[in-house]
C-alpha cells in the first residue's frame, strides 16, 4: 500500500463490489445483445473478481478495517468491516468467481431462458451481495445482503422458468432459504441481548449467559445449515443445483454454500465469546450424517448435476465435521488442536470451491455439447472433448480425495485432527470421536466410487447415443475458465505449506493459535503441521516420485523392448457383437451401493417377469426424509390454512372490518 | 540425509521391484503344492513378464490415452509405496514425504486409475470389473485406515518409520488391540490383492472375476506392467503387515552389517507369509460378490474394535 494510507483494502473491496453492480446494471442497456453481454460485461466481471481476490490477499495481511456507508435507512447506516476471516472468503469468492465468470462469458447461448442481459444483472448482483455478506458488520446490512443473495440466486435458478420442475425447484429453494433466514435473524436477535445494538461490535461486547449463547448458536446452526445443505435441511440442494445454468450451479455450490459456512464461523468464533464443547459434538454428529448421506445418494444418481449436488452435500458435511471438531477442541481450551481442525476446515472450503466449480462447469460444457444431463445418454466424450475431459480429471482426482490432489490435503489434516482426540478431557467423547474418523474414512472412500462413476460414465467407454459423435469441445473462453480452476486445484494441492501460512492469519484471531510456524518449520517442501516425527506429507515429492517412475518406466520399456502397437477391436473375452449399450449404465454402476445401503433409500422397483417380450426395468430412488419429515409438515400446513380459510371472504367490507379490529387490538395492547 | 541412506532408499525400491514377482511365484508354488498339483518353477512370473514385454500391444480402437498411461501410473504408485514402507531400514530419506494416511491414499489412487482404465474401452466386462473393484475398495479402505489408526494411537505418530520403531522397541507383550488390527489387516489384504475368499487371481469366469475383468483388454507390455504392479502390491501389503505386526529385524541404522541381517530376515518372513497366504487361499472358498461387503464389514468392525480396545485396556501403556 504505497499509494497512500487512504486507499485501504476495504475501500478497494467495496469499490470492486460496486463495479459488479454497475456491470450488472449495464447489462440492461442491451439485454438481448449476446456479444455485448458475453464478450464485454462477463470478462470485465471476471477481471473484477480477480482484483477482488488480490484485494482479499492484501486484506489478509493487513489489520482489520472498518467503514460506515451512509446508505440505507436514516439513522441506520451500513457498517462494513474486513478482517482476516472476511478476507479469506473474499479470496475464495474472487478466485472461484474469476474462473466462473470467464467461463460464463462463453457459456450463455441465445434462446436459453432469461435474456442474457437480465441474467448478467442477476449474476453480478449475486456476486456483489455475496461480497457484501462477507464484509457486513451489522445484522441489518448482513440480512439485506443475505436476502439479496437468496433472491438473485432464486432468479438465476429459475431462468428456464417455463419448465415446471425448475419452477418447483426454485420455489423449494426460496422457501428453505427463507426459513433459514428466520433462524439467522432470531440468532442475531439473541446475540444483541436486549441492548438494541445490532452492530457486530455491539454483539461482541455483550456478555452471553450460558443458555442464551446456546440458543444463539442453535439458531445460527439452523439458519446457516439450511443454506449450506445440512441434514435434514438439504432437500432444496439436489433440486436447485441441476435446475440452474451451469455457471450458476458452480457459483452456488462452490461459493454460496461457503457464505453460510462463513456466517457460522462469524457467529460462533467471533460474535460469541465462549464455545461449549457439546456444540461441537452435535455438529460433528450432524456433519457425519450429512456427509455419509450425501455420498451414498450421490452414488446412485443418474443425472450428472444431481450427482454433483449430492457430492456438495457430502463436502459440506465434511466441512462441518472439521468445524465440530474445532469447536470441541476450543470448548476444552485446546487452542493448538482447534487451530488444526479449523485449518482443515478452511482448507476444505477453498478446495471444494475450486474442484466443485470446475466439475459443475465441465458438466455445463458436456450439456452444451450433447444436450443431455442424463448419464445414461453419455459416454466416450474423452475423444470428442479432450480439454474438458482432462481438466475434469483434475477435479475428479481432487474430489475423490486422492494424493497429490487438493482434496487429500484437507482430508489428511482432518484425520490428523481426529488422531488427537484421545487427549480430550472427557471420558466418552475421547473414545467415541475416533470412531467418527472411521465414518470420515468411509465417506472419503465412497467419494472415490462416486467420482469413478462420474468420470467413467461421462468421459470413458463408448458413446451410448449415436448423436454423441457430433459433440464438440468447449470454446476458448470456457477453456480459460476451466483451466484457471484446474490450476487453482493444483496450486492448493501442491503448495499446502504456503496455503497454511495464509490460513494461519485467519485461525489466530479466531482461536488464538495457528499452524503457520509449525508448518514452515518443516521447510517449504514438507507439510508437518504438528511436528515432523508425528506426521508429515509432501505432495510435491509424491508427485515428483510418481512422475519420475512414470517417465523412467516409459523410457526403459520403450528402449529395452519396442513400442509397437496394433489397433484392433476390443477382445472382451471373445464375446461377439458387443454394443455400447452393454456397458454399465449409471443405474448399474450404482447398484452395489443400492444393495449395501438399502435401508437408506426409499426405492420403488418394477421388475419384468421372465416371460415379458419387451422387458422393462424401472427403479426410482427417493429420500426417506422427504416422506417422513417434509410431506407431513406440508400436509399440516395445508390443514392449518384450510382451518383459517374462512377468513378469506372476498368482500372488501369484511377486510376493512379485520383492519378495524386489528387496530383496536393494537391500541388496547399499546395504549 | 546422507549418501548411504539415499542408496539404501533406492535399493529398497529396487529390491521390491525385483522380489515382487518372486513372491508371487512362491505363493503360487505353495498353493499348487497344497492342492496336490505339480508346481511351476519359482521364476515362472519372470518368464511370463519377459514374454509379455516382447509381445506387441493390441489396442482397442476406442482406447484413449488414459488407457495407455494407466499401467505406468500403477507401477509408479506401487514403487512409491515400496519406497515409504520400511522394509530394509527405518531411516529412509523419502519416508517423510508420505505417512500411513498418504499410503492409503496412494493405494486408492492406483485403484481409481485401474478402475477408470477398465471403463475406458467400453466393454461389458471392463465396467463390471471396475464397479466391483470400487465396491471392494470403498469397503476395504476405511478398514485399512482404522488399522493404521490403531497403530498410530499406540505410537503417537502416523509416520510409518516411527510406528515401526515404536512397535519394535516395545516389550514383548501381546497388545489385544493389535491382535484385532492384525486380523482386520489380513482380511483387507486378501480383498485388496484379489485373493481367494473375495476374488480369484486364476479365474477368467465372468461371474467371479473382479481384478481380471478390469484388465482384460490389456496386452503386451501394458499387461506386463499391470501384472508387475499387482505383484508389487502384494509385496507392499506383505511388507506392511510385517512392518506393523512383526517389526523385529528391520534395522534402524544404516550399514552393511544391518543390511546383512535385514535381507535374510525379510526373505524369511516373506516366505512364511507367502506360505500362510497360500494356506488361507487353499482352505477357503471363493464367496459370492455380495458376501464381500459382509466380509469387509467384519474387517472394518474388527479394526474399530481394536481401536476401542486400545482405549479401554491400553490407555496407560
Coordinates of C-alpha atoms in Angstrom, one line a residue, chain B residues 46-306:
Chain B
X46 CA 9.7 -63.5 -14.6
X47 CA 9.4 -65.6 -17.7
X48 CA 5.9 -64.5 -18.1
X49 CA 6.8 -60.9 -17.7
X50 CA 9.6 -61.2 -20.2
X51 CA 7.3 -62.9 -22.7
X52 CA 4.7 -60.2 -22.4
X53 CA 7.3 -57.4 -22.8
X54 CA 8.4 -58.8 -26.1
X55 CA 4.9 -59.2 -27.5
X56 CA 3.3 -56.3 -29.4
X57 CA 0.4 -54.3 -27.9
X58 CA -3.0 -54.9 -29.3
X59 CA -5.0 -51.8 -28.5
X60 CA -8.8 -51.5 -28.9
X61 CA -9.9 -48.8 -31.4
X62 CA -11.7 -46.9 -28.6
X63 CA -8.8 -46.8 -26.2
X64 CA -7.9 -43.3 -25.0
X65 CA -4.5 -42.0 -24.0
X66 CA -5.6 -42.6 -20.4
X67 CA -5.8 -46.3 -21.0
X68 CA -2.2 -46.4 -22.2
X69 CA -0.9 -44.3 -19.3
X70 CA -2.5 -46.3 -16.6
X71 CA 0.0 -49.2 -16.5
X72 CA 2.8 -46.8 -15.9
X73 CA 0.9 -44.9 -13.3
X74 CA 0.2 -48.2 -11.4
X75 CA 3.8 -49.2 -11.4
X76 CA 4.8 -45.6 -10.2
X77 CA 2.2 -45.8 -7.4
X78 CA 3.4 -49.2 -6.2
X79 CA 7.1 -48.2 -6.4
X80 CA 6.3 -45.2 -4.3
X81 CA 4.5 -47.4 -1.8
X82 CA 7.6 -49.7 -1.7
X83 CA 9.7 -46.6 -1.1
X84 CA 7.9 -45.5 2.0
X85 CA 7.2 -48.8 3.7
X86 CA 10.1 -49.6 6.0
X87 CA 11.5 -52.9 4.8
X88 CA 15.2 -52.7 4.9
X89 CA 15.6 -49.8 7.2
X90 CA 13.5 -47.3 9.1
X91 CA 15.9 -44.5 8.4
X92 CA 14.7 -43.7 4.9
X93 CA 15.1 -40.2 3.4
X94 CA 12.0 -40.4 1.4
X95 CA 9.7 -41.6 4.2
X96 CA 8.6 -38.1 5.4
X97 CA 7.1 -37.5 2.0
X98 CA 4.1 -39.7 2.8
X99 CA 2.8 -41.2 6.1
X100 CA 0.4 -44.0 6.7
X101 CA -2.6 -42.0 5.7
X102 CA -0.9 -40.9 2.5
X103 CA 0.0 -44.5 1.8
X104 CA -3.7 -45.4 1.9
X105 CA -4.3 -42.5 -0.5
X106 CA -1.6 -43.8 -2.9
X107 CA -3.2 -47.2 -2.9
X108 CA -6.6 -45.6 -3.6
X109 CA -5.0 -43.5 -6.4
X110 CA -3.8 -46.7 -8.1
X111 CA -7.2 -48.3 -7.6
X112 CA -9.1 -45.3 -9.1
X113 CA -6.9 -45.3 -12.2
X114 CA -7.2 -49.0 -12.8
X115 CA -10.9 -48.8 -12.5
X116 CA -11.0 -45.9 -15.0
X117 CA -8.9 -48.0 -17.3
X118 CA -11.4 -50.8 -17.0
X119 CA -14.2 -48.5 -18.1
X120 CA -12.2 -46.9 -20.9
X121 CA -12.8 -49.4 -23.7
X122 CA -16.5 -49.6 -23.1
X123 CA -16.9 -53.4 -22.8
X124 CA -19.4 -55.1 -20.6
X125 CA -16.7 -56.9 -18.5
X126 CA -14.5 -53.9 -18.0
X127 CA -17.1 -51.7 -16.4
X128 CA -18.4 -54.7 -14.4
X129 CA -14.9 -55.3 -13.0
X130 CA -14.4 -51.6 -12.3
X131 CA -17.7 -51.4 -10.4
X132 CA -16.8 -54.5 -8.3
X133 CA -13.3 -53.2 -7.7
X134 CA -14.6 -49.9 -6.4
X135 CA -17.1 -51.7 -4.2
X136 CA -14.3 -53.8 -2.6
X137 CA -12.2 -50.7 -2.4
X138 CA -14.6 -48.4 -0.6
X139 CA -15.2 -51.2 2.0
X140 CA -11.5 -52.1 2.4
X141 CA -10.0 -48.6 2.5
X142 CA -11.6 -47.4 5.8
X143 CA -10.7 -50.7 7.4
X144 CA -7.1 -50.3 6.4
X145 CA -7.2 -46.7 7.7
X146 CA -8.6 -47.9 11.0
X147 CA -5.8 -50.5 11.3
X148 CA -3.3 -47.6 10.8
X149 CA -5.2 -45.5 13.3
X150 CA -4.8 -48.2 16.0
X151 CA -1.0 -48.4 15.3
X152 CA -0.8 -44.6 15.3
X153 CA -2.6 -44.3 18.6
X154 CA -0.1 -46.7 20.2
X155 CA 2.9 -45.0 18.7
X156 CA 1.5 -41.4 18.7
X157 CA 2.6 -40.9 15.1
X158 CA 1.3 -41.6 11.6
X159 CA 4.8 -41.8 10.2
X160 CA 5.4 -45.4 9.2
X161 CA 9.1 -45.3 10.3
X162 CA 8.1 -44.1 13.8
X163 CA 5.4 -46.6 14.1
X164 CA 7.8 -49.4 13.2
X165 CA 10.4 -48.2 15.6
X166 CA 7.9 -47.8 18.5
X167 CA 6.4 -51.2 17.9
X168 CA 9.8 -52.9 17.5
X169 CA 11.1 -51.4 20.7
X170 CA 8.1 -52.2 22.9
X171 CA 8.2 -55.0 25.4
X172 CA 7.2 -58.3 24.0
X173 CA 3.7 -58.2 25.3
X174 CA 0.5 -59.0 23.4
X175 CA -1.5 -56.0 22.6
X176 CA -5.1 -57.0 22.2
X177 CA -5.7 -54.0 20.0
X178 CA -3.0 -55.1 17.6
X179 CA -4.4 -58.6 17.6
X180 CA -7.8 -57.2 16.3
X181 CA -6.0 -55.0 13.9
X182 CA -3.9 -57.9 12.6
X183 CA -6.9 -60.0 11.8
X184 CA -8.6 -57.0 10.1
X185 CA -5.4 -56.2 8.2
X186 CA -5.2 -59.8 6.9
X187 CA -8.8 -59.7 5.7
X188 CA -8.2 -56.4 4.0
X189 CA -5.1 -57.6 2.3
X190 CA -6.9 -60.6 0.9
X191 CA -9.5 -58.4 -0.6
X192 CA -7.2 -55.7 -1.9
X193 CA -4.9 -58.2 -3.6
X194 CA -7.7 -60.0 -5.3
X195 CA -7.1 -63.2 -3.3
X196 CA -9.4 -66.2 -2.8
X197 CA -12.3 -65.6 -0.5
X198 CA -13.0 -62.3 -2.3
X199 CA -11.6 -62.7 -5.8
X200 CA -9.6 -65.4 -7.6
X201 CA -6.4 -64.5 -9.4
X202 CA -6.6 -67.6 -11.5
X203 CA -10.0 -67.3 -13.0
X204 CA -11.5 -65.9 -16.1
X205 CA -15.0 -66.8 -15.3
X206 CA -17.3 -63.8 -15.8
X207 CA -19.4 -64.4 -12.7
X208 CA -16.5 -64.4 -10.4
X209 CA -13.7 -62.2 -11.6
X210 CA -13.0 -58.7 -10.4
X211 CA -9.4 -57.7 -10.9
X212 CA -9.1 -59.8 -14.1
X213 CA -12.2 -58.3 -15.6
X214 CA -10.7 -54.8 -15.5
X215 CA -7.5 -55.8 -17.2
X216 CA -9.0 -58.0 -19.9
X217 CA -8.2 -55.5 -22.7
X218 CA -4.5 -55.1 -21.7
X219 CA -1.9 -56.9 -23.7
X220 CA 1.8 -56.9 -24.4
X221 CA 4.0 -54.6 -22.4
X222 CA 0.9 -52.9 -20.8
X223 CA -0.3 -56.2 -19.4
X224 CA 3.3 -57.0 -18.2
X225 CA 3.3 -53.7 -16.3
X226 CA -0.2 -54.3 -14.8
X227 CA 0.8 -57.8 -13.7
X228 CA 4.1 -56.5 -12.3
X229 CA 2.3 -53.8 -10.3
X230 CA -0.2 -56.4 -9.0
X231 CA 2.8 -58.4 -7.7
X232 CA 4.3 -55.2 -6.3
X233 CA 1.0 -54.5 -4.5
X234 CA 1.1 -58.0 -2.9
X235 CA 4.7 -57.4 -1.9
X236 CA 3.9 -54.0 -0.5
X237 CA 1.0 -55.3 1.6
X238 CA 3.1 -58.2 2.8
X239 CA 5.9 -55.8 3.9
X240 CA 3.3 -53.5 5.5
X241 CA 1.9 -56.4 7.5
X242 CA 5.4 -57.5 8.5
X243 CA 6.3 -53.9 9.5
X244 CA 3.2 -53.4 11.6
X245 CA 2.9 -56.8 13.3
X246 CA 6.3 -58.4 13.1
X247 CA 8.7 -55.4 13.0
X248 CA 11.6 -57.3 14.6
X249 CA 14.6 -57.5 12.3
X250 CA 14.1 -54.2 10.4
X251 CA 17.3 -52.3 11.2
X252 CA 17.1 -48.7 12.3
X253 CA 20.6 -47.7 11.3
X254 CA 22.4 -47.9 8.1
X255 CA 25.5 -50.0 7.4
X256 CA 26.5 -53.2 5.8
X257 CA 26.1 -55.3 9.0
X258 CA 22.5 -54.2 9.4
X259 CA 21.9 -54.9 5.8
X260 CA 23.2 -58.4 6.1
X261 CA 20.6 -59.0 8.8
X262 CA 17.8 -57.2 7.1
X263 CA 17.7 -59.1 3.8
X264 CA 17.7 -62.6 5.2
X265 CA 15.1 -61.6 7.8
X266 CA 12.9 -60.1 5.1
X267 CA 13.2 -63.1 2.9
X268 CA 12.4 -65.5 5.7
X269 CA 9.4 -63.5 6.8
X270 CA 8.1 -63.2 3.3
X271 CA 8.5 -66.9 2.7
X272 CA 6.4 -67.7 5.8
X273 CA 3.9 -65.0 5.0
X274 CA 3.5 -66.3 1.4
X275 CA 3.0 -69.8 2.6
X276 CA 0.3 -68.7 5.1
X277 CA -1.4 -66.8 2.3
X278 CA -1.4 -69.9 0.1
X279 CA -2.8 -71.9 3.0
X280 CA -5.7 -69.4 3.6
X281 CA -6.4 -69.5 -0.1
X282 CA -6.5 -73.3 -0.2
X283 CA -8.6 -73.6 2.9
X284 CA -11.3 -71.1 2.0
X285 CA -13.7 -71.0 -0.9
X286 CA -14.5 -68.1 -3.1
X287 CA -17.6 -66.2 -1.8
X288 CA -20.3 -64.6 -3.8
X289 CA -19.6 -60.9 -4.6
X290 CA -22.4 -59.8 -2.3
X291 CA -21.0 -61.6 0.6
X292 CA -17.9 -59.5 0.2
X293 CA -19.5 -56.5 2.0
X294 CA -20.1 -58.7 5.0
X295 CA -16.6 -60.0 4.9
X296 CA -15.1 -56.5 4.7
X297 CA -17.6 -55.1 7.1
X298 CA -16.4 -57.6 9.6
X299 CA -12.8 -56.5 8.9
X300 CA -13.9 -52.8 9.5
X301 CA -15.7 -53.7 12.7
X302 CA -12.6 -55.6 14.0
X303 CA -10.4 -52.7 13.2
X304 CA -12.7 -50.3 15.1
X305 CA -13.0 -52.7 18.0
X306 CA -9.2 -52.8 18.0

